[in-house]
Amino acid sequence: DPQTTAFLLRKQWTLYSVTPLYRFSNARLRDYARLLSACIAAEKQKGLAGGGGGDLAIHLPDLKGSDQDQAAILVQLSSRSPASQKNSEEKLIWSGWFCCVFGDDLSENVPEDFTCLPLFLANGAETYTSIVGSWFQKTFDCCFRRLAISPLNLSWMAAMWTGCKVDKTVSAIELVFSVPCLPHPLDISYAIHPEDAKALWDTIQKTPGEITQEEVDVFMDCLYSHFHRHFKIHLSATKLVKVSTAIASAHCDGIIKFLQSQYLTGVLMLLTELAISQIQ
Amino acid sequence: MDETVTEYIRRTVLKIPREEIKAMLQKWGFLSEAQLETINFHQMKDNISQDVVKLCEENSADIKQAAVLDIIYNHIYPNKRVWSVYQMNKTGEETDFFDLRDFKKKFKRRLRSALQNVTVNFREYEDNAIWIRVAWGTPYTRPNQYKTSYVVYHSQTPYVFISVSVLKSNLPLLCEALLVASNYHDIREMELRSHSLNSLKDIVFKRYNQNFQTYRPRPLQERNVVPESADLRITQENRSEKERIQRVNREIFGDGPQPKLEFAQYKLETMFKSDPKMHVLDKKEPFRCLVKFHSPHLLESLKSLAAAGMADTPLSPLLTCIPEKARNYFKIREKKGFFPGSFVSP
């Protein structure tokens, strides 16, 4: 649905993996909102969260992959300006949502009382993420962990997203490498024209719609050797920390930005998979 | 006194680290020693700057004095700005006698003839550097003291270091005024940029330690002598490789510290070449890439890559030529010869 997608696109989301929630009920959303609001208000009293009045809402937007997936949960924190006018605009200050997109691997093996929503995305101040996270952990006996994205997974994303067809090829395929352990740290940004990168990938991928590890390795090796030819530096010895394409951009610390509505589900599916393997 | 001037002085003082404020005000010389004695330099910076402003009001400071304080601040902390290097050319051999007064007069006049609303200030330093501060206005508004460009000109050289800041559209006018005042014919940008003004000077004036071929009568192995009592079963397997890396780095980079640059950028328009057995891309058009290197001290960082096992020795000439070619922005195309803009094929 267009409003939801507009809300998701072009924002920076911090990623977490979440273990299944115990005894979460879709029917009790209003109670949960009330309790969580009280929790946040208490933290504000202690001076741990920002000032101003706040409204907390919990919705169930339509964000799933298959019908087996659980309905997503969206938590939104808005604040009204302190000048308590009735029509003052509410500003959205923090959003967090739990989702599961094609996560059958996890939900199949889990007992009745559990709700499987392994992927959590947060946008807004870290203090709120931590308050909301702690409340969910206490209330539903689950565990949040920052989702780390390994260089291996980042190279998959690079290869996959390079192959995607995009209407207007505006964004380059950018790979960012970091070499922190030198006396003076070094960052290398390697950006390839999207048409040229896609042309390379198309000669490597054998079956459309399918990608193998070997194909990803060949793709990355080609890029590394082109770089080595010019600079005599082995990029394979450095750490791949970020991948940016027209589809999305992903950072190894578990940060994602969705850029194309067309491929939103695909990226969420990949992230769900990563979250599930981090939990298991 | 003009409110904009007092506010500007207040904000300039706030930028200065607290321990340095007194020294900088003394360098400025606008407030007397007696006046400076009345200020408590151990209080909060907000209060120090208020006290300074009060004294400036007593002395009726105007924009000229405020501008000089700004120049002094930028001269001591030039690394807060990004500097680009420009080279001027003149035809003919004559080295004109440089007349500072004439230079300043012509520069101001050329600027003002195009744009009335500018504040122009000069300050000379011992190393023949002339610092020029220009605050820009528009045909309808007074000069904005917070939108300034800085020019550092060494009169005995054709080089100019410019920090333009936000109003890039004023750059052509600035260059024109420089040419007229210094009696050169044209000026070109050198594709060399950095925060570190002194490093740019080092590169352009060739003040960094270049690679001298020194005659070393003793082989390098003898320098790290292993004590006789050590276990003979333990050997350093890669010792000769490590020594080769050290030696080659020394030949390329020289012995001294490298000029401090923060980035280098390469626009690659070369062909993609691969092992034909791999059956991958074999296009006749260039494989277009943009490569950027970032580091707090780029050249030292690149120098340490080989020892860390991440690069071959010798490092690529595309990287090692940066100080010698005096540029850190490159466009590399596939060509036969080897000179800026071309690339040696493997």
XYZ file of C-alpha atoms in Angstrom:
626
model
C 0.000 0.000 0.000
C 1.485 3.331 -1.170
C 1.304 5.219 2.122
C 3.173 2.526 4.007
C 5.810 2.223 1.328
C 6.314 5.985 1.236
C 6.798 5.836 4.982
C 9.448 3.113 4.687
C 11.470 4.502 1.820
C 14.491 6.791 2.061
C 14.776 6.620 5.855
C 17.638 5.151 7.790
C 16.491 2.025 9.698
C 18.579 0.347 12.385
C 18.163 -3.424 12.337
C 17.725 -5.947 15.146
C 16.956 -9.617 15.311
C 14.179 -10.523 17.759
C 13.421 -13.948 19.214
C 9.758 -15.032 19.117
C 7.327 -13.084 21.347
C 5.536 -15.109 24.018
C 1.783 -14.613 24.330
C 1.504 -11.533 22.141
C -2.101 -10.899 21.146
C -3.329 -8.771 18.252
C -6.488 -8.074 20.228
C -4.684 -6.288 23.050
C -2.963 -3.567 21.048
C -4.606 -0.731 22.923
C -3.554 -2.159 26.273
C -0.004 -2.540 25.067
C 0.012 1.049 23.783
C -1.217 2.278 27.158
C 1.389 0.321 29.098
C 4.233 1.303 26.826
C 3.166 4.963 26.988
C 3.252 4.796 30.760
C 6.703 3.271 30.596
C 7.975 6.063 28.366
C 6.353 8.714 30.557
C 8.110 7.223 33.571
C 11.438 7.392 31.774
C 10.761 11.011 30.893
C 10.155 11.744 34.569
C 13.541 10.296 35.314
C 14.921 12.625 32.681
C 15.977 9.819 30.398
C 13.843 10.727 27.427
C 13.097 14.018 25.722
C 10.504 16.516 26.875
C 7.124 17.449 25.473
C 3.886 15.501 25.444
C 3.807 12.258 23.525
C 1.347 9.961 21.833
C 2.083 6.353 21.336
C 0.276 4.252 18.769
C 0.592 0.600 17.865
C -0.782 -0.540 14.525
C -0.781 -3.622 12.398
C 0.110 -2.457 8.889
C -0.102 -4.744 5.927
C 3.464 -5.881 5.528
C 3.960 -9.543 4.898
C 5.493 -11.862 2.414
C 3.355 -14.965 2.508
C 0.130 -15.719 4.350
C 2.125 -17.865 6.749
C 3.915 -14.771 7.933
C 2.702 -13.037 11.046
C 1.168 -9.626 10.660
C 3.722 -6.893 11.215
C 3.552 -4.637 14.277
C 4.247 -0.928 13.949
C 4.945 1.241 16.976
C 4.972 4.982 16.477
C 5.816 7.731 18.899
C 4.619 11.230 18.060
C 5.054 14.383 20.012
C 2.926 17.443 20.268
C 4.624 20.792 20.635
C 4.710 21.876 24.297
C 2.582 24.981 23.620
C -0.547 22.946 24.341
C -2.692 24.128 21.471
C -5.470 21.837 20.393
C -4.589 21.892 16.708
C -0.847 21.797 17.089
C 0.752 19.412 14.646
C 1.881 16.052 15.780
C 5.360 15.194 14.695
C 6.477 11.618 14.348
C 9.626 11.306 16.430
C 10.263 7.586 16.544
C 9.070 4.500 14.681
C 9.772 0.855 15.189
C 8.298 -2.130 13.461
C 8.478 -5.879 13.807
C 8.015 -7.949 10.700
C 8.525 -11.295 9.093
C 8.714 -11.629 5.324
C 8.808 -15.195 4.047
C 10.153 -16.399 7.347
C 8.752 -19.921 7.214
C 12.026 -21.401 8.421
C 11.437 -19.991 11.855
C 7.682 -19.999 12.270
C 7.317 -23.652 11.306
C 9.282 -24.894 14.281
C 7.806 -22.780 17.008
C 5.081 -23.710 19.547
C 1.572 -22.192 19.585
C 1.941 -19.336 22.044
C 4.771 -17.699 20.188
C 4.577 -14.938 17.567
C 7.441 -14.941 15.082
C 8.547 -11.508 14.003
C 12.298 -11.878 13.803
C 13.143 -8.568 12.149
C 12.892 -5.251 14.003
C 13.600 -1.900 12.353
C 13.920 1.380 14.254
C 14.124 4.992 13.140
C 14.610 7.801 15.621
C 16.510 8.473 18.836
C 18.417 5.575 20.345
C 16.965 6.313 23.799
C 13.447 5.483 22.599
C 14.629 2.333 20.820
C 16.170 1.175 24.035
C 13.036 1.941 26.148
C 10.667 0.231 23.686
C 13.062 -2.705 23.262
C 13.379 -3.211 27.011
C 9.599 -3.103 27.473
C 9.027 -5.734 24.788
C 11.796 -7.891 26.222
C 10.269 -7.775 29.680
C 6.670 -8.166 28.552
C 7.057 -10.899 25.961
C 10.228 -12.621 27.154
C 12.077 -12.048 23.911
C 15.604 -10.912 23.106
C 16.768 -8.097 20.840
C 20.180 -8.112 19.215
C 21.692 -5.660 16.768
C 21.772 -7.312 13.359
C 25.305 -7.508 12.032
C 25.678 -7.841 8.254
C 28.859 -9.665 7.320
C 31.015 -8.771 4.291
C 29.840 -12.050 2.759
C 26.212 -10.975 3.015
C 27.048 -7.505 1.777
C 28.643 -8.985 -1.359
C 25.469 -10.980 -1.960
C 23.487 -7.778 -1.741
C 25.896 -6.065 -4.127
C 25.558 -8.824 -6.717
C 21.801 -9.221 -6.292
C 20.983 -5.558 -6.438
C 23.317 -4.905 -9.358
C 21.288 -7.367 -11.385
C 17.977 -5.675 -10.664
C 16.392 -3.721 -13.436
C 15.752 -0.130 -12.512
C 13.872 2.368 -14.638
C 16.289 5.211 -14.468
C 19.832 4.208 -13.756
C 20.873 7.115 -11.618
C 22.793 5.585 -8.749
C 26.166 3.961 -8.993
C 26.949 0.647 -7.347
C 29.103 1.811 -4.463
C 31.208 -0.432 -2.253
C 32.885 1.051 0.797
C 35.907 -0.684 2.305
C 37.528 0.107 5.592
C 41.063 -0.570 6.774
C 40.960 0.478 10.411
C 44.031 -1.235 11.822
C 46.663 0.890 10.135
C 48.580 3.661 11.919
C 46.276 5.972 9.973
C 42.919 4.385 9.111
C 41.910 4.303 5.464
C 38.497 4.250 3.797
C 38.089 3.371 0.144
C 34.936 4.097 -1.831
C 34.675 2.150 -5.096
C 31.723 3.223 -7.215
C 30.907 1.606 -10.557
C 28.578 2.979 -13.200
C 25.363 0.937 -12.824
C 25.136 0.055 -16.523
C 28.701 -1.251 -16.589
C 28.266 -3.186 -13.344
C 25.046 -4.734 -14.631
C 26.713 -5.649 -17.933
C 29.417 -7.461 -15.976
C 26.902 -9.259 -13.757
C 24.785 -10.315 -16.704
C 27.717 -12.190 -18.227
C 28.282 -13.992 -14.925
C 24.772 -14.974 -13.879
C 23.819 -18.222 -15.575
C 20.140 -18.615 -14.665
C 17.896 -15.559 -14.375
C 16.197 -15.441 -10.990
C 18.851 -17.659 -9.409
C 22.141 -16.669 -7.835
C 24.873 -18.977 -6.623
C 27.715 -18.268 -4.197
C 30.142 -19.015 -6.998
C 28.617 -16.316 -9.198
C 28.830 -13.781 -6.374
C 32.485 -14.717 -5.831
C 33.310 -14.279 -9.515
C 31.566 -10.904 -9.570
C 33.488 -9.635 -6.562
C 36.775 -11.067 -7.849
C 36.300 -9.221 -11.120
C 35.761 -5.960 -9.287
C 38.713 -6.618 -6.990
C 41.053 -7.462 -9.841
C 40.035 -4.374 -11.840
C 40.888 -2.326 -8.760
C 44.155 -4.173 -8.209
C 45.205 -3.599 -11.804
C 45.129 0.144 -11.168
C 46.166 0.550 -7.551
C 48.009 -2.679 -6.631
C 45.846 -2.886 -3.508
C 44.095 -6.140 -2.510
C 40.556 -5.097 -1.633
C 39.845 -8.677 -0.581
C 42.172 -8.093 2.390
C 40.129 -5.115 3.576
C 36.717 -5.086 5.230
C 33.641 -4.442 3.109
C 31.479 -2.254 5.337
C 28.818 -0.724 3.112
C 27.013 -1.387 -0.145
C 24.873 1.245 -1.892
C 22.826 0.793 -5.009
C 19.651 2.239 -6.503
C 17.677 -0.520 -4.720
C 18.931 0.001 -1.171
C 21.982 0.746 0.889
C 23.210 -1.507 3.690
C 25.887 -1.011 6.345
C 27.648 -3.785 8.251
C 26.542 -2.348 11.607
C 22.982 -3.277 10.696
C 21.668 -0.142 9.045
C 19.507 -0.154 5.941
C 17.887 2.369 3.652
C 15.210 1.235 1.195
C 15.255 3.202 -2.036
C 12.925 1.406 -4.445
C 9.366 0.395 -3.604
C 9.468 -2.254 -6.302
C 12.098 -4.281 -4.460
C 11.024 -3.552 -0.898
C 9.646 -7.039 -0.271
C 12.752 -8.638 -1.747
C 15.084 -6.730 0.545
C 12.875 -7.419 3.579
C 12.930 -11.100 2.716
C 16.714 -11.081 2.680
C 16.872 -9.199 5.976
C 14.363 -11.589 7.562
C 16.621 -14.456 6.541
C 19.644 -12.763 8.112
C 17.706 -12.087 11.308
C 16.577 -15.692 11.524
C 20.085 -17.046 11.082
C 21.335 -14.659 13.762
C 18.707 -15.969 16.179
C 19.392 -19.620 15.508
C 29.211 50.749 17.678
C 27.788 48.676 14.877
C 25.891 45.702 16.266
C 26.998 43.390 13.461
C 30.616 44.161 14.289
C 30.233 43.406 17.988
C 28.356 40.198 17.255
C 31.031 39.171 14.745
C 33.841 39.784 17.214
C 31.931 37.891 19.899
C 31.477 34.877 17.640
C 35.081 34.938 16.476
C 36.330 34.904 20.066
C 34.002 31.967 20.820
C 35.702 29.921 18.107
C 39.105 30.245 19.767
C 40.082 27.525 22.281
C 40.015 29.080 25.750
C 43.742 28.670 26.474
C 44.636 30.492 23.263
C 42.334 33.511 23.554
C 44.731 35.796 25.432
C 47.638 35.105 23.078
C 45.504 35.721 20.038
C 44.154 38.993 21.390
C 47.725 40.075 22.099
C 48.694 39.253 18.520
C 45.719 41.285 17.407
C 46.991 44.246 19.339
C 43.710 46.155 19.251
C 43.151 45.961 23.001
C 45.946 47.326 25.200
C 47.830 45.162 27.724
C 46.117 47.097 30.491
C 42.708 46.261 29.044
C 43.622 42.603 28.614
C 44.671 42.465 32.285
C 41.092 43.267 33.258
C 39.709 40.133 31.656
C 39.474 36.884 33.590
C 40.541 34.275 31.048
C 39.596 31.393 33.333
C 35.865 31.994 33.226
C 33.488 30.460 30.701
C 34.125 31.379 27.074
C 30.710 33.022 26.806
C 31.685 35.464 29.519
C 35.179 36.031 28.142
C 33.762 36.990 24.776
C 31.266 39.368 26.412
C 34.124 41.074 28.249
C 36.140 41.352 25.037
C 33.182 42.884 23.231
C 32.727 45.493 25.983
C 36.358 46.543 25.662
C 36.090 46.656 21.882
C 33.132 48.977 22.240
C 35.232 51.232 24.464
C 37.820 51.370 21.685
C 35.180 51.785 18.967
C 36.207 48.786 16.919
C 35.096 48.788 13.323
C 34.788 46.058 10.711
C 38.416 46.421 9.629
C 39.722 45.464 13.070
C 37.210 42.637 13.341
C 38.365 41.324 9.963
C 41.992 41.346 11.096
C 41.096 39.227 14.117
C 39.407 36.761 11.754
C 42.523 36.612 9.558
C 44.703 35.910 12.601
C 42.351 33.110 13.672
C 42.390 31.521 10.219
C 46.164 31.877 9.944
C 46.625 29.915 13.150
C 43.853 27.382 12.379
C 43.923 27.080 8.578
C 42.951 23.395 8.719
C 39.347 24.252 9.456
C 38.912 25.197 5.815
C 39.414 23.331 2.552
C 42.096 24.874 0.343
C 42.476 24.516 -3.443
C 45.686 25.304 -5.252
C 45.838 27.518 -8.341
C 48.752 28.268 -10.599
C 49.160 31.523 -12.506
C 51.000 31.916 -15.790
C 52.568 34.772 -17.527
C 54.166 34.937 -20.926
C 57.577 36.487 -21.092
C 60.617 36.090 -18.922
C 60.663 39.299 -16.956
C 60.292 38.948 -13.229
C 58.553 42.143 -12.275
C 59.491 43.801 -9.055
C 56.679 43.060 -6.643
C 55.148 46.154 -5.137
C 52.869 45.228 -2.266
C 51.032 48.542 -2.134
C 50.388 48.407 -5.837
C 49.132 44.823 -5.568
C 46.680 45.680 -2.820
C 45.427 48.759 -4.596
C 44.838 46.991 -7.904
C 43.198 43.982 -6.210
C 40.737 46.095 -4.265
C 39.989 48.274 -7.239
C 39.266 45.352 -9.548
C 36.978 43.698 -7.016
C 35.112 46.886 -6.173
C 34.587 47.817 -9.805
C 32.550 44.653 -10.244
C 30.966 44.448 -6.797
C 30.709 47.438 -4.495
C 29.663 45.465 -1.454
C 32.813 43.642 -0.451
C 35.077 43.894 2.571
C 38.707 43.347 1.623
C 41.535 43.022 4.152
C 45.192 42.097 3.819
C 47.851 40.857 6.217
C 51.435 40.003 5.410
C 53.512 37.347 7.096
C 57.260 36.754 7.300
C 57.348 33.907 4.821
C 56.293 36.267 2.016
C 52.737 35.069 2.323
C 50.021 37.613 1.719
C 46.726 36.693 3.323
C 43.654 38.246 1.716
C 40.228 38.081 3.321
C 37.154 38.915 1.247
C 33.655 39.112 2.682
C 31.006 39.012 -0.026
C 27.789 40.969 -0.383
C 25.501 41.373 -3.374
C 24.628 44.446 -5.438
C 21.794 45.048 -2.940
C 23.095 43.788 0.382
C 26.022 44.628 2.619
C 28.924 42.190 2.823
C 28.126 39.105 4.867
C 31.070 38.710 7.247
C 30.263 35.053 7.706
C 30.567 34.325 3.980
C 34.255 34.838 3.435
C 36.862 33.640 0.990
C 40.531 33.469 1.818
C 43.462 33.790 -0.550
C 47.050 33.058 0.388
C 49.528 34.350 -2.180
C 53.281 33.891 -2.039
C 54.453 36.770 -4.163
C 57.702 35.096 -5.240
C 55.805 32.178 -6.759
C 52.984 31.714 -9.261
C 50.926 29.777 -6.705
C 47.766 30.872 -4.970
C 45.898 28.958 -2.276
C 42.193 29.712 -2.198
C 39.544 28.731 0.290
C 36.326 29.787 -1.319
C 33.655 28.666 1.162
C 30.059 28.896 0.128
C 29.831 31.460 -2.625
C 31.602 29.662 -5.468
C 30.041 32.006 -8.006
C 32.428 34.701 -6.836
C 35.457 32.645 -7.737
C 35.924 33.989 -11.299
C 35.880 37.559 -10.001
C 38.401 36.660 -7.320
C 40.715 35.083 -9.901
C 40.399 38.062 -12.193
C 41.337 40.459 -9.419
C 44.369 38.310 -8.590
C 45.572 38.312 -12.187
C 45.190 42.035 -12.553
C 46.903 42.790 -9.276
C 49.802 40.375 -9.740
C 50.295 41.062 -13.429
C 49.821 37.476 -14.628
C 47.863 36.421 -17.706
C 45.915 33.394 -16.692
C 45.193 31.136 -13.797
C 44.272 27.466 -13.636
C 43.064 25.188 -10.885
C 45.536 22.457 -10.055
C 43.260 19.577 -9.014
C 44.925 19.637 -5.626
C 42.800 20.103 -2.526
C 43.214 19.540 1.183
C 42.440 20.885 4.650
C 46.119 21.053 5.425
C 47.383 24.310 3.942
C 50.964 23.641 4.984
C 50.964 20.271 3.277
C 49.725 21.852 0.081
C 52.583 24.325 0.327
C 55.012 21.479 0.986
C 53.844 19.680 -2.131
C 53.806 22.667 -4.424
C 57.039 24.217 -3.168
C 58.662 20.779 -3.132
C 59.489 21.102 0.553
C 58.720 17.495 1.428
C 61.477 14.926 1.487
C 61.713 13.526 -2.006
C 63.138 10.170 -2.824
C 66.854 10.540 -2.747
C 68.864 7.567 -3.843
C 71.223 7.296 -0.910
C 74.258 5.093 -1.117
C 74.052 2.495 1.605
C 77.338 0.668 2.030
C 75.966 -1.695 4.670
C 73.275 -4.143 3.625
C 70.006 -3.690 5.504
C 70.154 -7.166 7.057
C 72.872 -6.047 9.406
C 70.675 -3.425 11.021
C 68.397 -5.780 12.882
C 70.916 -8.181 14.306
C 69.414 -11.096 16.182
C 71.304 -11.795 19.444
C 73.463 -14.915 19.280
C 71.720 -16.523 22.214
C 68.359 -16.705 20.417
C 66.922 -20.072 19.504
C 68.311 -20.930 16.096
C 65.193 -22.938 15.282
C 63.170 -19.706 15.165
C 63.586 -17.788 11.948
C 61.661 -14.925 10.475
C 60.389 -16.418 7.263
C 59.400 -13.210 5.600
C 62.365 -11.202 6.723
C 63.769 -10.624 3.261
C 60.342 -9.660 1.928
C 59.819 -7.237 4.828
C 63.162 -5.680 4.126
C 62.408 -5.382 0.449
C 59.145 -3.610 1.244
C 60.948 -1.198 3.564
C 63.618 -0.497 0.982
C 61.233 0.067 -1.909
C 58.970 2.288 0.219
C 61.978 4.359 1.149
C 62.920 4.716 -2.501
C 59.449 5.816 -3.480
C 58.326 7.886 -0.516
C 61.631 9.174 0.784
C 62.771 9.262 4.382
C 60.878 12.210 5.731
C 57.240 12.633 6.764
C 54.686 12.789 3.968
C 52.621 15.897 3.238
C 49.240 15.622 4.947
C 46.353 15.085 2.563
C 42.929 13.747 3.480
C 41.634 12.428 0.195
C 42.394 11.436 -3.364
C 39.876 10.837 -6.111
C 40.258 8.859 -9.339
C 37.749 8.874 -12.184
C 38.544 5.664 -14.082
C 37.623 5.303 -17.730
C 39.755 2.313 -18.551
C 38.836 -1.031 -20.061
C 37.809 -4.008 -18.028
C 40.300 -6.796 -18.634
C 39.833 -10.307 -17.369
C 41.132 -13.806 -17.778
C 39.560 -14.973 -21.072
C 38.898 -18.379 -19.506
C 36.370 -16.752 -17.193
C 34.039 -15.799 -20.045
C 33.053 -12.594 -18.425
C 32.539 -9.116 -19.719
C 34.500 -8.268 -22.807
C 33.211 -4.880 -23.843
C 34.945 -2.441 -26.110
C 33.821 0.460 -23.979
C 35.396 1.676 -20.757
C 34.374 0.279 -17.380
C 33.451 3.518 -15.648
C 34.389 3.814 -11.974
C 34.938 6.488 -9.367
C 37.403 5.633 -6.615
C 37.882 7.767 -3.524
C 40.477 7.318 -0.803
C 39.910 8.945 2.621
C 42.195 9.046 5.597
C 43.284 11.508 8.277
C 46.774 11.173 6.740
C 46.389 9.591 3.322
C 49.975 9.246 2.135
C 51.242 7.715 5.385
C 48.286 5.361 5.314
C 49.036 4.202 1.759
C 52.693 3.796 2.677
C 51.759 1.350 5.443
C 49.511 -0.850 3.272
C 52.254 -3.078 1.890
C 53.736 -3.871 5.291
C 50.205 -4.739 6.448
C 49.911 -7.245 3.613
C 47.184 -5.407 1.741
C 49.080 -4.039 -1.194
C 51.909 -4.994 -3.478
C 55.285 -3.358 -3.360
C 55.936 -1.132 -5.212
C 52.574 0.587 -4.812
C 50.870 1.807 -7.964
C 52.326 4.972 -9.513
C 48.765 6.331 -9.609
C 49.042 6.710 -5.845
C 52.720 7.435 -5.362
C 52.738 10.233 -7.927
C 50.417 12.435 -5.870
C 53.008 14.744 -4.277
C 55.237 14.828 -7.327
C 52.383 15.640 -9.729
C 50.906 18.000 -7.124
C 47.372 16.767 -7.580
C 44.877 14.561 -5.804
C 42.080 14.527 -8.374
C 42.702 12.373 -11.433
C 40.970 11.226 -14.579
C 42.521 8.022 -15.845
C 42.023 6.823 -19.408
C 43.566 3.984 -21.286
C 46.417 5.444 -23.317
C 49.740 4.433 -24.783
C 51.981 6.861 -22.973
C 52.306 7.458 -19.217
C 51.427 10.972 -18.107
C 48.516 12.472 -16.145
C 45.352 11.190 -17.696
C 46.846 8.007 -19.049
C 47.413 4.600 -17.594
C 50.046 1.985 -18.082
C 48.468 -1.285 -19.155
C 49.714 -4.317 -17.237
